[in-house]
Structure formats: structure tokens, C-alpha cells
Amino acid sequence: MGPASMQEESMTESEEEMESYGCLLQARSQLESTLQQVTVPVSMKEVGGYIEKQVAYLSGGRGEDSSVIITLPESSAFRDIPEEALAKVFTYLTLIPRTRQPGVKFIIILDRRLDTWASIKTALARIAASFPGNLHLVLVLRPTSFFHRTVTDIGFRFTQEDFMLKMPVVMLSSVTDLLKYINENQLTSEFGGTLDYCHSDWIVLRTAIESFAVTVKDVAHMLQAFGTELAETAMPSEGDAIQSLLESHNEKYRKLKEAIRSLSREGQHLLSSLETTTTRDNNDPHWDVQLDWETVQRLLTQLRDMELAFDGYFEKHRLKLHQYLQLLTYEQSFQEMESCLSGVTSQQSQLSTTVDTLAQAEQALKQLETLETLSQEAVSRSQIVILRGHQLSAGHHYATALIMQRCNELRHHCDSLNAALGNKRCHLLQAQQLLLSLDQAQSWCDDGAYMLANQLVEKFHSKEGAQTALKAIENFLEGSPSIMTSAPEVLALEYEAVITPQLQEKINKTFEKHAAVQLMIQNRRVDLRKLADKHVRPVQLVAPRAENPPRSKSPIFSPKHADGLKFTFDLPLPGKRASRKGPNARKIEVIHDYQESRSCVSYGVEGEDSPDVLKRHVMRELIETERIYVEELLSVLLGYEVEMDNPLLADLLPPVLHAKRGVLFGNMPDIYNFHSSMFLQDLEGCLDTPEGVGLCFLARKENFQMYECYCQNKPRSDALWRQFSDCAFFQECQKKLGHKLGLDSYLLKPVQRLTKYQLLLKELLKHSTDCKGSSELQGALTAMLDLLKSVNDSMHQISITGYEGDICELGRVLMQGSFSVWISHKKGSTRMKELARFKPMQRHLFLYESVLLFCKKREEHGEGCDKTPSYGFKHCIKMTAVGITENVKGDPRKFEIWYSGREEVYVVQAPSVAVKMSWLSELRRILTNQQKLLRDEIHQNGQPVEHVHLSPPPCERALRPSRGAPRGCLPGLRLVSATSNVFMCLRSRSPRPRSPRQWPHLRPQFH
């Protein structure tokens, strides 16, 4: 899917975004309409100079019929004002009331009490020529001086008709006459009225109102322009470009919001000023101030409406950009995984399963293993991409359908790849098995021909020689390859999928060779029988002796299956009582007891239900809890781990915590993938056949090893959690998920689940005695207990300090435990002993296949919950130079581990006899394996095993066994074992030939 396809997918959300854009345009239109109603074409800036000189002004008073009063006071500036400017002043003053009240009438008060008739005549003419409004009446206050009043009366009498044709003019002698036309509360104080008017305040107020209206208009235009820019923005095809575009839009949006907030504060301040002006005269408020207040209030309201419409539109646009960026990132991840899976698939398709030789089969299997490793890595990464897709889908992404399609494609590709690799492995294994069987048959034929050729003819003349040769042939025939029992046609049908013409030819040749050898053997048998039957007396028939009855197999109990076995995990458990070692130290203990009568899982009373019903109950419990477990793991990964990449929560997440997410969650994604995609399906398939669940556990035994890695990381995870448990990010994620418990409780779920399996298996095993699948259930229980022990041992191993080298190279810990130890050293003529009368040393022993470590348990270090035990490395001995003495006089719990011909002897006292026996059993197993390896080495050097006598090195032949060493053990021998004091002696150096009589007791014995 390219950028064009993603843009097409984004069109599914454009309808809702365009609807929001329509609301923004509608709010802009309403605001424009209001601005046209309240603004005038001429502004204060154009006539401000003449208004300030009081050429004319609006006092706010009204005459009859609500006519607006315009006052022209005595001013020398009136004579100097140009006609064009005067027309603008009259237009400005008349437009203010006309925009609010169309068709309003005007009354002009012309104050010329200190002027002349000539000035009055000129003023009336200019008014008649320049006044644009509906002039209802002109009230002229004539000069007060006798001369000018007389001249004015005479002049007005002769010109009255001319003026009256243009406008109604009334000549008034005094202010008292003015009161006949206009009420005194509509007149200012200079005309004897009570109207409160301040010209400078009026100018400031009008300037502020006009400035506010212009600013509102500009902001509205910017909002519409930005909205249009957002609507016309083309989606980039690069993630960086989208991120840059998103940041640019956020910055512009922030600036616009700041401008709107500043404008709102200005409007509120203006409203307060208008309210103050209105309340100064509550009895007779100014009509024009009230109208101005309503105008400003309406502009503010419509500005908020437009702001809300823009906020909704921008939020949808930003969400679209953010989701588009998520989709682009997801698509890039998908393309990378698709390319990776395609590469592995291509390699898989090129791997041929057609093999003709065993070497080719083994080489093909090695290549297949490499491909399977690559496939597992690719599938694991694909699971993460699929998990991310589910999270985007859960977040109501607009391209949910496309994302889920991608998830399904990845899942199908992974399944197809796994299936193809599985089929190829099956074919190659089948071909390898066939080739191996054919090679074995060829070798058998060669051995048969060689055996016949080596039989000496001169020995056949005696009856005993013939019978011996005949018996050798019979023994040889018993080892005949099983593949030769089938006909070539049956074999070809059985291996039809892997047989090639070359393989078919090899099968035919093998059968031909086998038939030839069989014919030779048959002929030899006939001849030998004839020789063996000569001069033989009749044989008395006797009843055939019954075969030795099969030995009854006793249950295999090892120390790890003993009653009351306990595995301890040094992991913190919330809400549990602390141990004695510290106030916050907690441990997980899994107790396994074969004799326990109660279990944590109980279903019904004995006799109430049949065993089959009880098994189904346990199986349902196992499956239901498994489903819940998988859901909980998914919720943690989606709700916490994936949310760490959410940009909206980036401010809540400390960078250190983001960098250590792998420490916090460990390999929980791998555990989730295993349980959700494999193990849960296996369990669901056993719902109706509970006896098959044991095979499920055994088949997935290797997968459960990932819990060991998780438990080893758990202390580090807990320490990181305690450091950041109060982080706002965790609280926000917990709130979104609706979890009552914190993340630490869910991080403990894998440990709790691991300990739960063995309890459920025990319950199933209790109801499956002597039933089909009971042995597999026992094996599954043993495997889970072994896993718990291995996890416990590894938890102790990671606490070893002071060991030089990589301790992981030693392999898996076989046994570990605390013991009391006495040491005896012998160096040359000096000898130092630490006998039982001295205080023993407390040592913690770690047993590996190749070495035995002696460590000293240190006091727990750290503070509070961080307290953890550690083991200081003290000594290491190699198992190739170790001998053991099982019984030591004085205490049945003691045994000896001695080294290099008893140069060093360690008397070890176990906590109990059972622990001692378990250690001795494991030590015997290791030493026995070493003896077998030595025998194989001797055999490869060409010396028959039955003629090999183990003797001490030449330098120590004259030495007698050391005092305290068990009889039969000599210095320099590697290993000693017998029944009560069991010795098995292995040398470290090549021996010289020696007479067997000298060391008859050194022949190894196994009991």
C-alpha cells in the first residue's frame, strides 16, 4: 500500500472533517453579517481631528419622535473646515445611529450666541448642502448682542423662505426657548440640561469600539484563512514531513488561540467600561451606550461560536494527521516485515528436499535449522507489528479495516512460512531416516560377508566348532535391519513423498545385496547344521523353560520428587508476609507433596462424580484460567508497553524508563506469543480428552524455558518499578485500563502462572490413575517441577560474585544447596587438617556437569525491598579429578568429596540424609558418564576394553593408599565408587601395561 492508497483510505474520515469546516464557515458568515451591521464606512481615524475640535458631536440626547440630536457648538474650526471634510463629519455622525436604527430623524442645535448673522447664514447653507441624513429640525440660538440679534432677525426674515425650502429652521432667542422643543434631560449642561456628556470619553469609547470591531474582523479572517489552509493541505508521503506539518499547524493554532484570548479580554474590558458608563445614570441611561454594549456583547458571542467551531475542526484535523502518521509508520513496519518474511520464504522455497545421500540430508537439515531460526526471529517481530495493529484498532483508528487486513496478511504469511518449514523438515527427516536405514542395511550386509569370510574352516570339523559358528550366525541374524523385513514396493509406498530415482535405485541395490548375503548365510547355516548333527545322540525333549518374567518397574523417585519438596523463588510478592531476613524480603514457594490429601484445586467429594467428570472439571479450569492469563498479558502489553510509544503520553513518561522498558517487561511479549498462538490452542484441543494434556506440556517443554529468563530478570524489573511506581504515566495507563491493581501485580502473573501448572497437573493425575495418558501426565508434572527447580537454581546462580570468567559457560546448575564443610589439605611433608572438633565452614555448593563451586553466602545487601542474597566465590574443583566416599564415620549425613588423589579432602555434612542421597546420586551419574567417555576413548585408540586394567600413574605405583581412603582407592585415581563405599577409578594419564593380578580389585563395578 503506497501513499496514494493511504490518502484514499483517509478520505473515509474527510466527510466528518468537512462538516466541521462547514460549521466554521457558517460561524464566520454570521460574524461578518454582524460586523456589517455595526460598522460604518467612515472611521474615527478619518474625521478624528475635526471631532476632537468639536466641530459637531453626538451628545446622546433625543428630541421628539426619538430624533437624534447633533450639536454644532460655537467653534472657529467650523468656518475653517473644508466642505468635503464637513460632509464626512456629518456622514460619520449620522451613520452611527442609522446602522442601529434605520430611518431615524435628526435635530441640529446650531449654537451661534456669540456669532454674527453672516456666520449663521453661511453655516445654514453648508448644513443644507452637506447633511446626508433625514433632517427634521434645525434649532438656531441667535446672537445675544442687540445689534447682531437685530441684524439676524432682519436677515432671517428676508431669507427664511429660502432656508425653509431646504430644511426647517427655528430661530431661538435663548436657551429657555430651546427647552420648548427638547426636554432638559436630553440637553447637555451648556444648554441648561442635565444630560451627562464628556466629549473626550466619547471619542475614546468610539475609538475602542471601532478598533475592537476591526480586530474581530481580522481574527475572523485569519481563522477562516487557516481553516481553508487546513482543508486544502495535501498529505505528505514522508513521516518527517507529516511530523513537521503537524508541529507547524500546532504552532499556528497556538498563536491564533492567543489572539482570540487577547481579543476576548479586550472585549470584556470594553463591556465593563460600557457598563460603568451605563450605571452612572441609572435613572436615564444613555441609549447609544446601551446599544454599543449590546453590539460588543453580540460580537463577543459570535467570536466564541466561531472559536468553538474552529477548535472542533482543528481537533479533527490534528487527529487525522496523527492517525495518518501512525498509519504511515505502521505501513512502513508492515512493508519491512513483509520484505523480511518474503526473503525467508524465498530462501525456504530454494531449499530442496530432494536428497540422495545421508550427507546431503544432514546438510539440508542444517540449512533448514538456520532458516527456522531466521523464521522465528521474523515471526516474533511480526507478532509485535500485529500487536501494534491491534492497539491502533482498539484506539478507533479511521483505517481500522485496512490495519486489520494487514494484521491478517502478516499472520497468514507467518503461518504459511511455518507450515512450509514444517513440511520440509518432515520430508527431510523422513529422507534421513530412509537413508540411515539403507546405510545400516548396507553395513549389516558388509559385516555379514566379513563374518563369513573370517570363519575358519578348520574349526568346523569338530562338532563344537560348528555349533559355535552356527551360534555366531544366529546372533548376527538377530541384528538384521528391520527395514529389510518389508518388500521394496511397500517401502516405496511408505516413503513415496521423498523417493527419487536415485533413492529407488539405492533401495533396489540394497535389497539385492541383502538377498545375496542372506543366501550366503543360509548356505553356510545348512553346511554347519550338517556338521553339527554328525554323531549326535538323540536329544531328549523337555518342556521349554519359561522366560524370565519381566522385572516390575518400581516408580522412579528422585530427590526432587521426594515428599515435601520445596522450590524457592527469591522474588517479591505484593501483600505477602515478609520473611525473617528483612521487612520487605518475600519469596515464592512451590511445595510438592505426593502424600498430600488436599490440593489448591478441588472438584467435588469422592464418590460424588466419576473420575472422567472430575478430569473434565479440572481441564475446564485449566483452559479458562489460561484464557484469562493470555488476556491479562495482552492488556499489560497494549495498555503499558505499547503506550510508551504514544506521543500523547510522552510528557508523562521519564526518558530513563522508556529506555529501560525491556528491563521492566522482560520477555513478556515472547511469553504472550507462546501462550496465545500455541499453548492455548493445544489446551483447547484437549477439552474433551483431558488425558492428552500431558503430551501438550511435554511437546512445549522447551518453550517453557523462557520463564527462566523472565524470572532471572524479575529482581531488576522490581527495582525499576519501585523507582518509578509513582510515575504519572503508570497512573494514567491504569486509569485507561480500569485495573484495580497496579502494574507490579500484573508483572507477577507469569511467575504465579508457572507455579499453578504443577498443581493442576497433580489434580489431573490424581483422577487418572491407571488410565490412558497417565504416564504422560506424570512426565508433564515432572517436567514442570524440573522447570521450577531449574528456575530456582538459576536465581541463585545469578547471585554468585567474584567468579573469574563467564559463569554461563559452565552450563545449567544441576544441584545447589548449603552445607557444613571441613577441609583437609596435604602438601608435601606438611599437612593441615580441619577435623570435626573445629568449627565447620558454611558453604553453598553449586554442582555443574564439569565443575563443583564452593561459595560463601554473604549477608543480604541493599536497603528495604532491594535486599538480595549473594554468594562469594571461594573455590572450584573439576569433576574430572574428583572422587567420593559415600559414608563417613560419625554422622550419616556426611560424605567425602576428595580431589587429586586425596590431596584435598572435603567432608561435607548435608542438612538431611535425603539431601545427601540426592547429591550422591547426581555425583555418581556424572562420574559414571565420565567413565563411559574414558572407555570410549580407550576403545578408539585400538585397545579392547576387556583387556584394559586401570592402574595408577607411574610416579605413584609405589605409593600405598592414603590413610582414610577406602580400600581399593589409590592416589592419582580420578574416581572411586562401590556399594557401601562405592569406588570407580579413572586415571588422568596413560598407564603403562601392568599385570592384572596386581590390581584385581580395580575392575570397575556398577551396582
PDB file of C-alpha atoms in Angstrom, residues 556-557 561 592 594 694 698 761 765 773-785:
ATOM      1  CA  ILE A 556      11.204 -43.655  39.634  1.00  0.00           C
ATOM      2  CA  PHE A 557      11.665 -41.347  42.581  1.00  0.00           C
ATOM      3  CA  HIS A 561      10.251 -35.880  43.760  1.00  0.00           C
ATOM      4  CA  HIS A 592       5.067 -30.556  46.019  1.00  0.00           C
ATOM      5  CA  TYR A 594       2.968 -36.799  46.777  1.00  0.00           C
ATOM      6  CA  GLY A 694       0.315 -34.311  29.355  1.00  0.00           C
ATOM      7  CA  LEU A 698       5.835 -32.344  27.054  1.00  0.00           C
ATOM      8  CA  LEU A 761      -1.413 -31.418  36.725  1.00  0.00           C
ATOM      9  CA  LEU A 765      -3.036 -37.115  37.759  1.00  0.00           C
ATOM     10  CA  GLY A 773      -2.181 -40.858  29.270  1.00  0.00           C
ATOM     11  CA  SER A 774      -1.305 -41.143  32.967  1.00  0.00           C
ATOM     12  CA  SER A 775       2.366 -41.726  32.180  1.00  0.00           C
ATOM     13  CA  GLU A 776       2.408 -38.588  30.024  1.00  0.00           C
ATOM     14  CA  LEU A 777       0.740 -36.640  32.851  1.00  0.00           C
ATOM     15  CA  GLN A 778       3.397 -37.889  35.244  1.00  0.00           C
ATOM     16  CA  GLY A 779       6.060 -36.842  32.760  1.00  0.00           C
ATOM     17  CA  ALA A 780       4.468 -33.404  32.390  1.00  0.00           C
ATOM     18  CA  LEU A 781       4.333 -32.952  36.167  1.00  0.00           C
ATOM     19  CA  THR A 782       7.973 -33.989  36.433  1.00  0.00           C
ATOM     20  CA  ALA A 783       8.911 -31.575  33.657  1.00  0.00           C
ATOM     21  CA  MET A 784       7.146 -28.635  35.352  1.00  0.00           C
ATOM     22  CA  LEU A 785       8.749 -29.453  38.694  1.00  0.00           C
TER      23      LEU A 785
END
